Coordinates of C-alpha atoms and ligand atoms in Angstrom, one line a residue:
X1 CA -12.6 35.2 8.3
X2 CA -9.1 34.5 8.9
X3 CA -8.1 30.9 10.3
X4 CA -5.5 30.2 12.4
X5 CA -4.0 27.2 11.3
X6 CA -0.7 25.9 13.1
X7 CA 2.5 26.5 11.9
X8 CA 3.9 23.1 12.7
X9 CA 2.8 19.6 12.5
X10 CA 3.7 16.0 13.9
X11 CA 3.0 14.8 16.8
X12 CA 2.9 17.8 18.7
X13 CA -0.2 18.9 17.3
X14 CA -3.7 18.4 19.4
X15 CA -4.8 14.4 18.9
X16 CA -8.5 15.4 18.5
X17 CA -11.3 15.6 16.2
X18 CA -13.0 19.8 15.6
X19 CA -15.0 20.2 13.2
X20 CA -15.5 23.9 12.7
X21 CA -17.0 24.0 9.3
X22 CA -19.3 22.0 6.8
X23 CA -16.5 19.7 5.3
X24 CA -14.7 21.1 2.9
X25 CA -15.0 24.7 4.8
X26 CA -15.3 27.7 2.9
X27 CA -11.1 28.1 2.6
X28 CA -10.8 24.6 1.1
X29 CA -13.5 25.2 -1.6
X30 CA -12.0 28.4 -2.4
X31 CA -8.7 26.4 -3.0
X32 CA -10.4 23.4 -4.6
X33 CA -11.8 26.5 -7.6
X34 CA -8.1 27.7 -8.2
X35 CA -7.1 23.6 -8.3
X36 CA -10.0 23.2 -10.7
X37 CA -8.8 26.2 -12.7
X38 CA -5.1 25.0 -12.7
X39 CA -4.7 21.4 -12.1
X40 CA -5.5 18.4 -14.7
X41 CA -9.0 16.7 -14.2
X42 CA -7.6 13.6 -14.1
X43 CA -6.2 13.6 -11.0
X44 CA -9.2 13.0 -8.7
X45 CA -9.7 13.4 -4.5
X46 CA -11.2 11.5 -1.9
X47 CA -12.1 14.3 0.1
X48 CA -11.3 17.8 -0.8
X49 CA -10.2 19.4 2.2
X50 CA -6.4 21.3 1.6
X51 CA -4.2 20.0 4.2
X52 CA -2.2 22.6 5.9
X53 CA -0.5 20.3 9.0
X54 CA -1.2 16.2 10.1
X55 CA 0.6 14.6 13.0
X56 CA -0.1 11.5 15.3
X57 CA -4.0 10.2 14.0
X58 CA -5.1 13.8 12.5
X59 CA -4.9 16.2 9.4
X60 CA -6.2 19.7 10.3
X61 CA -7.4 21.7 7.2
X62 CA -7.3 25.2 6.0
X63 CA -10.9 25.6 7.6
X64 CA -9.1 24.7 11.0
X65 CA -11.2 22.0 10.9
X66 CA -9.0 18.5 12.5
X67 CA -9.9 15.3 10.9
X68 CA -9.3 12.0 12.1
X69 CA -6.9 10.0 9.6
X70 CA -7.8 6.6 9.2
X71 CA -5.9 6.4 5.2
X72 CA -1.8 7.8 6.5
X73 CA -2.2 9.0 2.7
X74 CA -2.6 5.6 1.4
X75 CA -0.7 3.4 3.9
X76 CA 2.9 6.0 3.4
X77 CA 2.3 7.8 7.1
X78 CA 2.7 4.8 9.5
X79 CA 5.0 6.6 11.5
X80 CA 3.2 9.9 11.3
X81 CA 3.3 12.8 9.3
X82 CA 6.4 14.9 10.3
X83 CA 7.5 12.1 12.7
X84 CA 10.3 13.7 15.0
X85 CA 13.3 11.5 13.7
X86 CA 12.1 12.0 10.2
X87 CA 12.0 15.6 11.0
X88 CA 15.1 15.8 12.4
X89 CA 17.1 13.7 9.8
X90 CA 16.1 15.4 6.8
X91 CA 16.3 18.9 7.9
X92 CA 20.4 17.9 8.9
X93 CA 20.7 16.9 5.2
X94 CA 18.7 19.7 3.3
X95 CA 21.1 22.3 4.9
X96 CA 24.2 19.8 3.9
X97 CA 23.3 19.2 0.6
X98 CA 20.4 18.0 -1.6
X99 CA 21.3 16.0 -4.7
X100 CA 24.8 15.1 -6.3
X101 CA 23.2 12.1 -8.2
X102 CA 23.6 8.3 -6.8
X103 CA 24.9 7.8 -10.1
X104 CA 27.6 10.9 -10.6
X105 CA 28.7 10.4 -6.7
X106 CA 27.4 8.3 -4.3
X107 CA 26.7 9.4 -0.2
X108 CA 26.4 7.1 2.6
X109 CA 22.9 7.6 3.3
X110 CA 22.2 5.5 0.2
X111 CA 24.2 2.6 1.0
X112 CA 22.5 2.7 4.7
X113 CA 18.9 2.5 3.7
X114 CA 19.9 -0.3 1.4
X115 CA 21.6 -2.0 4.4
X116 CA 18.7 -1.9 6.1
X117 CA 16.6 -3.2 3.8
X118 CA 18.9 -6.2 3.5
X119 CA 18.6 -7.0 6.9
X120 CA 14.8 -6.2 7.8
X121 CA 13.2 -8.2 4.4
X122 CA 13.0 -11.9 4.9
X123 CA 15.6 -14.2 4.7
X124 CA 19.1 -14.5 6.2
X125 CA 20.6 -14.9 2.6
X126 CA 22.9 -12.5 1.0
X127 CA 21.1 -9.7 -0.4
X128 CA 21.8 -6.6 -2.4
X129 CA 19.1 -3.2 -3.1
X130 CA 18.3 -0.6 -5.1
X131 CA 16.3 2.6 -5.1
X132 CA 14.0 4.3 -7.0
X133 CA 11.2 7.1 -6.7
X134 CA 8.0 5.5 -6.6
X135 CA 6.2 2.1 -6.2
X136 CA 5.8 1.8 -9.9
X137 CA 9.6 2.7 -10.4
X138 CA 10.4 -0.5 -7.9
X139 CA 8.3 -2.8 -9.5
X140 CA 9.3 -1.9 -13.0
X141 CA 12.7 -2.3 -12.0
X142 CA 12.3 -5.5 -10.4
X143 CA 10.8 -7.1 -13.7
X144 CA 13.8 -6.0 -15.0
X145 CA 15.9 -7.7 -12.5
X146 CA 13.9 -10.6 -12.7
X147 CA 14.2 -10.9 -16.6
X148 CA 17.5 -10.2 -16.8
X149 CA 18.8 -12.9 -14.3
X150 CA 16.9 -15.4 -15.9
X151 CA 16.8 -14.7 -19.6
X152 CA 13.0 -15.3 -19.4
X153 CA 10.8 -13.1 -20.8
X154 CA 7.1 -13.8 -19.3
X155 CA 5.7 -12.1 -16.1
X156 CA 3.1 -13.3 -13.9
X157 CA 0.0 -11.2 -12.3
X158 CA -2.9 -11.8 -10.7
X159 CA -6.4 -10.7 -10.7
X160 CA -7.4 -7.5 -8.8
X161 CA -3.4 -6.4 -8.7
X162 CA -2.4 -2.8 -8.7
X163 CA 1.7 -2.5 -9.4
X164 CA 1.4 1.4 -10.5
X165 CA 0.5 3.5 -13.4
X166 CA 3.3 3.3 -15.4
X167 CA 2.8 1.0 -19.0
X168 CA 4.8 -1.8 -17.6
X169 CA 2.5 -1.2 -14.1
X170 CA -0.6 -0.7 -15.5
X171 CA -0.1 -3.9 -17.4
X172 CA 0.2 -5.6 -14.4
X173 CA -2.2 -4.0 -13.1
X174 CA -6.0 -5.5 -13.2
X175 CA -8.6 -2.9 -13.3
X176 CA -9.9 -1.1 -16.0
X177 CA -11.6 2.1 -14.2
X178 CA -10.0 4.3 -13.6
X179 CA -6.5 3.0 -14.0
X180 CA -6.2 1.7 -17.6
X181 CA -9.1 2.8 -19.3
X182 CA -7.7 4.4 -22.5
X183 CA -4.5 4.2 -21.6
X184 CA -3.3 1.1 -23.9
X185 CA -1.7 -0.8 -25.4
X186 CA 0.0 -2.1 -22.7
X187 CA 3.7 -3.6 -22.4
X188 CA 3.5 -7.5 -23.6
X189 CA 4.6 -10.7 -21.9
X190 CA 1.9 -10.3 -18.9
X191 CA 0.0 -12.5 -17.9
X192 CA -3.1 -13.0 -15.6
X193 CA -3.9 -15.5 -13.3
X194 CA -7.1 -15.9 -10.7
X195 CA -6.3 -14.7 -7.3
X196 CA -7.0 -17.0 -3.9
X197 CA -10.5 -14.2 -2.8
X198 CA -11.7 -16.6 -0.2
X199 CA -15.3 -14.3 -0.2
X200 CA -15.3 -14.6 -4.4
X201 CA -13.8 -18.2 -5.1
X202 CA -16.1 -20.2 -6.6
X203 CA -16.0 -23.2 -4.4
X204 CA -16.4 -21.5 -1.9
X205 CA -13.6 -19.8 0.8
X206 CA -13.1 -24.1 2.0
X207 CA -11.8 -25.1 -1.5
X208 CA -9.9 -21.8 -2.2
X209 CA -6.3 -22.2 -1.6
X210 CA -6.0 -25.7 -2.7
X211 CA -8.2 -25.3 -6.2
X212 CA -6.5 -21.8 -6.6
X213 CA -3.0 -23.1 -6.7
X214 CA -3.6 -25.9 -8.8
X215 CA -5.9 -23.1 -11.4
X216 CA -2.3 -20.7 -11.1
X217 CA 0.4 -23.7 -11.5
X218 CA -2.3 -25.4 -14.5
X219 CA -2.7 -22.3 -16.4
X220 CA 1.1 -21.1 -15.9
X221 CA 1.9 -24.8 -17.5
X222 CA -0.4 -24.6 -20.6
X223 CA -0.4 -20.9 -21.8
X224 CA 2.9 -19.8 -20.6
X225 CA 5.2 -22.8 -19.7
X226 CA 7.5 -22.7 -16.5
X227 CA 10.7 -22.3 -18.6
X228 CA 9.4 -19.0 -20.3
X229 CA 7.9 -17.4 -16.7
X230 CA 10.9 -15.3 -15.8
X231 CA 8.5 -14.1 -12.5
X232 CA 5.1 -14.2 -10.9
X233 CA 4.7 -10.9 -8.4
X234 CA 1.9 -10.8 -5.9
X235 CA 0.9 -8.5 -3.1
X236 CA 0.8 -10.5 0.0
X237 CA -2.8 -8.8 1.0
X238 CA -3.8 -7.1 -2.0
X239 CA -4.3 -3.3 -1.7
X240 CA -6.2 -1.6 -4.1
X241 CA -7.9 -4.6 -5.5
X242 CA -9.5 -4.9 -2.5
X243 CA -7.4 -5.7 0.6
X244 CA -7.6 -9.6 -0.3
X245 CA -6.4 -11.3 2.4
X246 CA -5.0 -15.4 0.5
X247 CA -5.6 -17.9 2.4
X248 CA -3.2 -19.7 4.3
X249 CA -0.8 -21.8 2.6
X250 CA -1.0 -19.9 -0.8
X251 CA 1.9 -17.6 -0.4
X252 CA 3.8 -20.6 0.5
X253 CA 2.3 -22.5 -2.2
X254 CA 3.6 -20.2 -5.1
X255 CA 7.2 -19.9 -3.5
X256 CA 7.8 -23.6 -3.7
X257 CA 6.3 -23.7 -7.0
X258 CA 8.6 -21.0 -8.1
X259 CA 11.7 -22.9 -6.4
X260 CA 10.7 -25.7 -8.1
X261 CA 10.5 -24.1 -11.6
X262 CA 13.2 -21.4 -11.2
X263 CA 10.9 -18.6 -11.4
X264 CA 11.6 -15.1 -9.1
X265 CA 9.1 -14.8 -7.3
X266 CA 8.6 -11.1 -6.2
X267 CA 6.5 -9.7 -3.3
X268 CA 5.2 -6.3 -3.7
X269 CA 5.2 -5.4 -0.6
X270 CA 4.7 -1.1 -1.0
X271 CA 1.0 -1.1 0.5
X272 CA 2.2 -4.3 3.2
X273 CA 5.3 -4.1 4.3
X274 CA 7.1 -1.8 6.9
X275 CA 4.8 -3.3 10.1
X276 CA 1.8 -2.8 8.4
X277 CA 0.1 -5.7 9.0
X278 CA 2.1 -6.7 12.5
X279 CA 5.4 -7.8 11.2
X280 CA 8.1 -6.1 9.3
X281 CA 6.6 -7.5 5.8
X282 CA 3.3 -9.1 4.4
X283 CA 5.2 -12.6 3.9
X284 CA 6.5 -12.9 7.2
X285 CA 3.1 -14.1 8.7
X286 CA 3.8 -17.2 6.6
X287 CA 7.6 -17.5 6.4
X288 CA 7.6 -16.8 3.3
X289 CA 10.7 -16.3 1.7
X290 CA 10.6 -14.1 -1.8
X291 CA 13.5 -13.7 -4.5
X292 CA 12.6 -9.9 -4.6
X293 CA 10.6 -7.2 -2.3
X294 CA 9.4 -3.8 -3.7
X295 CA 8.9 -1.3 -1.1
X296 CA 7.8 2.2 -1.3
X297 CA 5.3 3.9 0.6
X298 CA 5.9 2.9 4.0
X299 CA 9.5 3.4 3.7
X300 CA 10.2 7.5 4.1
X301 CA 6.9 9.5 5.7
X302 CA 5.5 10.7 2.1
X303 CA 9.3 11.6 0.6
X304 CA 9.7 9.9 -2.8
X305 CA 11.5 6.8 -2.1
X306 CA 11.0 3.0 -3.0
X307 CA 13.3 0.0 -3.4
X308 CA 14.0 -3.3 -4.6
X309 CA 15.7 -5.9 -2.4
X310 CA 16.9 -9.5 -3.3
X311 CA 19.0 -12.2 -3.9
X312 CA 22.3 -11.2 -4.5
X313 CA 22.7 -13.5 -7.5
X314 CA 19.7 -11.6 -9.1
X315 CA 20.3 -8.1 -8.0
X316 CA 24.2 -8.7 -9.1
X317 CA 23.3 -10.0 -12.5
X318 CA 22.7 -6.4 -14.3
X319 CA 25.4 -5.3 -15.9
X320 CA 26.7 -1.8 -14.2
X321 CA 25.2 1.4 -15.5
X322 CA 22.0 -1.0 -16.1
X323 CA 20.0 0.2 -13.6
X324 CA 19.0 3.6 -11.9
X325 CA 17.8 7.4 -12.3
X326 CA 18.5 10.6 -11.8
X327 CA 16.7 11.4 -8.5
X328 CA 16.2 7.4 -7.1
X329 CA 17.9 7.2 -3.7
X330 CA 18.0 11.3 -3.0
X331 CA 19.7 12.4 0.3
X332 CA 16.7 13.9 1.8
X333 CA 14.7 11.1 0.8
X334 CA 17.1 8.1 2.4
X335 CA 17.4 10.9 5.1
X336 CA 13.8 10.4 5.8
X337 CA 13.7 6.8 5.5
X338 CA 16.5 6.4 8.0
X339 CA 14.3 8.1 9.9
X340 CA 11.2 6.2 9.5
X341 CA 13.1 2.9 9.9
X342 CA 14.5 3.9 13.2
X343 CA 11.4 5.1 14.7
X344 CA 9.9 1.5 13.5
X345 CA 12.1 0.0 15.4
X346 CA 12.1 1.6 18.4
X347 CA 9.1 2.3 18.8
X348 CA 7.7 -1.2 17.8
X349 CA 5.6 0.2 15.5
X350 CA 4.5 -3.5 14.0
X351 CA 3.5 -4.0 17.8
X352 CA 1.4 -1.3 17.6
X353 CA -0.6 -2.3 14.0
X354 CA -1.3 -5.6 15.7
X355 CA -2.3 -3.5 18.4
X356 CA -4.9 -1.4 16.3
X357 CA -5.6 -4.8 14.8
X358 CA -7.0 -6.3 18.3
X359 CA -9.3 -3.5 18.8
X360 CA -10.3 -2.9 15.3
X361 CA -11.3 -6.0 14.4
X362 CA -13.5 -7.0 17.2
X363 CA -15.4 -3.5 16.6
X364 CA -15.7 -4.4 13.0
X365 CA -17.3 -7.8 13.4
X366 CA -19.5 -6.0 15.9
X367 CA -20.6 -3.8 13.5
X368 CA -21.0 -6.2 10.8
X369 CA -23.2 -8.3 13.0
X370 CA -25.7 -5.4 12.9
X371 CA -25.3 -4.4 9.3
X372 CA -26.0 -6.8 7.0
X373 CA -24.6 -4.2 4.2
X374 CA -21.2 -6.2 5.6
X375 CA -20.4 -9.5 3.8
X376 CA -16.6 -9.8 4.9
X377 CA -14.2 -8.2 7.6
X378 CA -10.6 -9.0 7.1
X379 CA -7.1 -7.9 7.1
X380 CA -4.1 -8.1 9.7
X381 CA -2.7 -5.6 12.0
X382 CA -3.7 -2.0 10.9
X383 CA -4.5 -2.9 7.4
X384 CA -8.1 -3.8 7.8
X385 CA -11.0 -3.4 5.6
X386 CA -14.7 -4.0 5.6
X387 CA -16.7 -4.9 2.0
X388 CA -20.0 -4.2 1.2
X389 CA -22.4 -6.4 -0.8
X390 CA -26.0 -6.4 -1.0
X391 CA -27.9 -8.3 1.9
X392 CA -28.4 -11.8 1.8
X393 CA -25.6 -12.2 -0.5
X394 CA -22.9 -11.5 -2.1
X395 CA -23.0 -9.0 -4.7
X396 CA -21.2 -5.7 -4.5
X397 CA -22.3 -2.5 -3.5
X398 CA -20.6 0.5 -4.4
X399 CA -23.1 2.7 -3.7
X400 CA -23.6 1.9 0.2
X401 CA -19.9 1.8 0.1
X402 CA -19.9 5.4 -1.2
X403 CA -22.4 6.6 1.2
X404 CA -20.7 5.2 4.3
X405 CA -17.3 6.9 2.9
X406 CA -19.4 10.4 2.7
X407 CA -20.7 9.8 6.3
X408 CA -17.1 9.4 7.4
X409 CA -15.7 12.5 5.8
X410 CA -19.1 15.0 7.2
X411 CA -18.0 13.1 10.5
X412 CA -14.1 14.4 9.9
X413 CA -13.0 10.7 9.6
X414 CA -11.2 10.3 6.8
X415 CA -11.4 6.8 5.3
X416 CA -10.7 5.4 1.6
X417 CA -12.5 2.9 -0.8
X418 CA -10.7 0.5 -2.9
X419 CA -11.6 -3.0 -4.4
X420 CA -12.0 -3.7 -7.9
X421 CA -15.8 -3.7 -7.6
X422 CA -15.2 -0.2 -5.5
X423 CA -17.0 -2.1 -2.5
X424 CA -14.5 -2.2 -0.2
X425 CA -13.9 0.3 3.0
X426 CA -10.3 0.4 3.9
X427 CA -8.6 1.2 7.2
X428 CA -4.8 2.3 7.3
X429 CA -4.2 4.2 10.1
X430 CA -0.7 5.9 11.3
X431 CA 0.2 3.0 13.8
X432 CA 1.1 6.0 15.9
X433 CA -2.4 6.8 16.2
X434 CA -3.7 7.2 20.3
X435 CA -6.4 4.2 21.2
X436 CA -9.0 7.2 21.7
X437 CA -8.9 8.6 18.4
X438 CA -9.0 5.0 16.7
X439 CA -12.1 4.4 19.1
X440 CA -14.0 7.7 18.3
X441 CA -13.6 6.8 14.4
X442 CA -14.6 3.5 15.1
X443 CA -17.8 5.3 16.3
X444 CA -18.1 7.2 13.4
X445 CA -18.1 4.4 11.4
X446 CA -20.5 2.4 13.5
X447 CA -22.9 5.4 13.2
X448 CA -22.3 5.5 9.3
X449 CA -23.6 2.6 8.8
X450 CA -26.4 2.6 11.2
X451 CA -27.6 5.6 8.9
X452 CA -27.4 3.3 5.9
X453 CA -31.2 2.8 5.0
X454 CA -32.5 -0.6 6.0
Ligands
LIG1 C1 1.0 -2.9 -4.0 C2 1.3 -1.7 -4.7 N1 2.3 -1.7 -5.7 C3 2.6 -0.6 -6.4 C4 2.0 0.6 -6.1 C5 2.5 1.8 -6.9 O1 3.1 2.7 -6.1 P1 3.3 4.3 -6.5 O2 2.0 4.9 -6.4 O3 4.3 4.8 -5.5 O4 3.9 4.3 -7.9 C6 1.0 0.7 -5.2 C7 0.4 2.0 -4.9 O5 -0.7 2.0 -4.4 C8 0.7 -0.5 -4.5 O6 -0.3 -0.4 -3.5

């Protein structure tokens, strides 16, 4: 059988779900046998359909099959895939020219994307940036920052992070499975603190911000001390871990302590920031104000690109030559993320994840009032997430997570999992997405967990 697949994507292509094989089809698993022949086991798949063209809210496969995309590849696609400025911008430079090194001779569309991200990340103070290849790369680098400036050596982390894969990342990182397991040891100087889970704190979700700042500054004071601590970094809603949404006043909590103490307090804002969650960045909900901001993801529709932006004094303080990389800050990649920035803007893309957010969450809540597999809805803007825990209380369940995941995919609505406890259903779709598509998922979800058994 030979499947006509289109030969371009974006948002031209038909914003509808068509199924027109089992899911994966016949072409993907013939794929997935030569990727299982050629390709390391340890890179795993959520759902192995092969992706030949995604635009708007859909990914159609080699089957022909079009699936609704309710994951933008793990919160990168906000804009959608092959958005029409990103399109346009990067196939200009690839014809001009594609790498001379930031670090041999720089271009301008370096010095642009950094501008922007000086002016977009919060604060009015002066800022400098710098940037890299992946989310990992940006965090790394902003310990180094951090450490430098200071002369401190001790970093700061929290339970159920996720910084990256990298030694330095996975340090920071909290969970063993898959992401660690085997993998040590594990750079030094790290250390881990409780984080504000209003479902999980002990006291319960009333006594969580106070008791949880006071457990973070206490423990900071006796096993670390303030004058060792060159940074604590946080996500401002937790990704991976979970989609752990603080409560108010926590964010803000930690940034006075850190003014107080001189520590750099760094947001990692690759899975929150770029309108995400209704604003620009993660912190911006609370006014929050951080030394440094990673970004990645978001930032350039799926081209390798991430950054670090901060305080001038801190960003300044590395000697020259100190930081960079061979391909951090390529042309096509800034090109991209000039791009993706623009069409932000223009098209008020944070507008539009509050938007998803005001119908979302009301249909979520619905749902959870009829499933009692659903102990917790939460989340801002189009980063949303539903977890699962066994009726009646609290306790995780994977499984039922897993099984509503499967429903999804047979549906052709692709959603992801996360949460350290792998209980968590998470929703991160292109903020581009059309309000029909978003609805007829929502459906698909609502019927996924009416199948779950009672
Ligand atoms: C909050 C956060 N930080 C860092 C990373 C690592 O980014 P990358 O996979 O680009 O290295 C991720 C990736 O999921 C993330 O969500």
């Amino acid at each position: 059988m030979t499947v006509q697949t289109p030969a371009v994507g974006g948002p031209s292509l038909p914003q509808e779900r068509r199924l027109v094989t089992e899911i994966p089809g016949p072409a993907s698993k013939e794929l997935l046998e030569r990727r299982q022949r050629s390709v390391a086991r340890g890179l795993s798949h959520v759902l192995p359909v092969f992706v030949t063209a995604a635009g708007g809210g859909v990914i159609v496969d080699a089957d022909g099959n079009s699936l609704i995309d309710f994951g933008s590849g793990i919160a990168v696609t906000g804009v959608g895939n092959s958005a029409e400025r990103v399109v346009q911008r990067v196939t200009e430079q690839v014809a001009r020219f594609t790498h001379t090194c930031f670090m041999v001779a720089p271009y301008e569309g370096y010095v642009e994307v950094c501008e922007e991200l000086n002016r977009l990340t919060p604060g009015d103070h002066d800022k400098r940036s710098a940037l890299f290849n992946s989310g990992a790369e940006a965090v790394e680098n902003a310990v180094k920052i951090a450490r430098y400036a200071t002369g401190r050596p001790a970093i700061v982390t929290f339970d159920h992070a996720y910084h990256g894969r990298t030694n330095l990342t996975m340090a920071l990182t909290a969970k063993n499975m898959p992401y660690k397991h085997r993998f040590g040891p594990f750079a030094g100087e790290v250390y881990r603190v409780p984080m504000a889970y209003p479902l999980r704190w002990p006291g319960g979700p009333e006594r969580c911000r106070e008791d949880a700042l006071t457990t973070v500054k206490s423990l900071i004071h006796t096993q670390v001390g303030e004058e060792n601590t060159a940074a604590i970094i946080i996500e401002p809603i937790q990704g991976e871990g979970g989609f752990i949404v603080p409560p108010d006043g926590f964010l803000p909590g930690l940034a006075e302590f850190c003014r107080e103490h001189g520590i750099v307090l760094i947001a990692d804002e690759i899975q929150s920031g770029l309108c995400r969650t209704g604003d620009w960045f993660g912190v911006d909900h609370e006014q929050v104000v951080p030394d440094l901001v990673t970004t990645a993801k978001g930032i350039a529709d799926g081209l390798p690109l991430a950054g670090v932006t901060g305080r001038a004094e801190l960003m300044d303080a590395v000697h020259p030559g100190g930081l960079g990389g061979t391909y951090g800050g390529n042309p096509i990649a800034c090109a991209a993320a000039l791009g993706s920035l623009e069409t932000m803007a223009k098209e008020d893309l944070a507008g539009k994840a509050r938007r998803i957010g005001d119908i979302m969450l009301p249909r979520l809540r619905q749902i959870a009032e009829r499933s009692p597999a659903i102990g917790d809805v939460r989340g801002r803007g189009a980063m949303l997430a539903v977890e699962l825990v066994r009726p009646g209380g609290i306790e995780p369940d994977p499984a039922a997570t897993a099984a509503v995941a499967r429903a999804c995919h047979q549906a052709g609505l692709l959603v992801l999992t996360c949460g350290t406890f792998g209980n968590v259903l998470r929703f991160l779709p292109p903020m581009v997405i059309g309000e029909p598509l978003l609805s007829e998922g929502l459906g698909i979800l609502d019927d996924a967990f009416a199948g779950l058994p009672g």
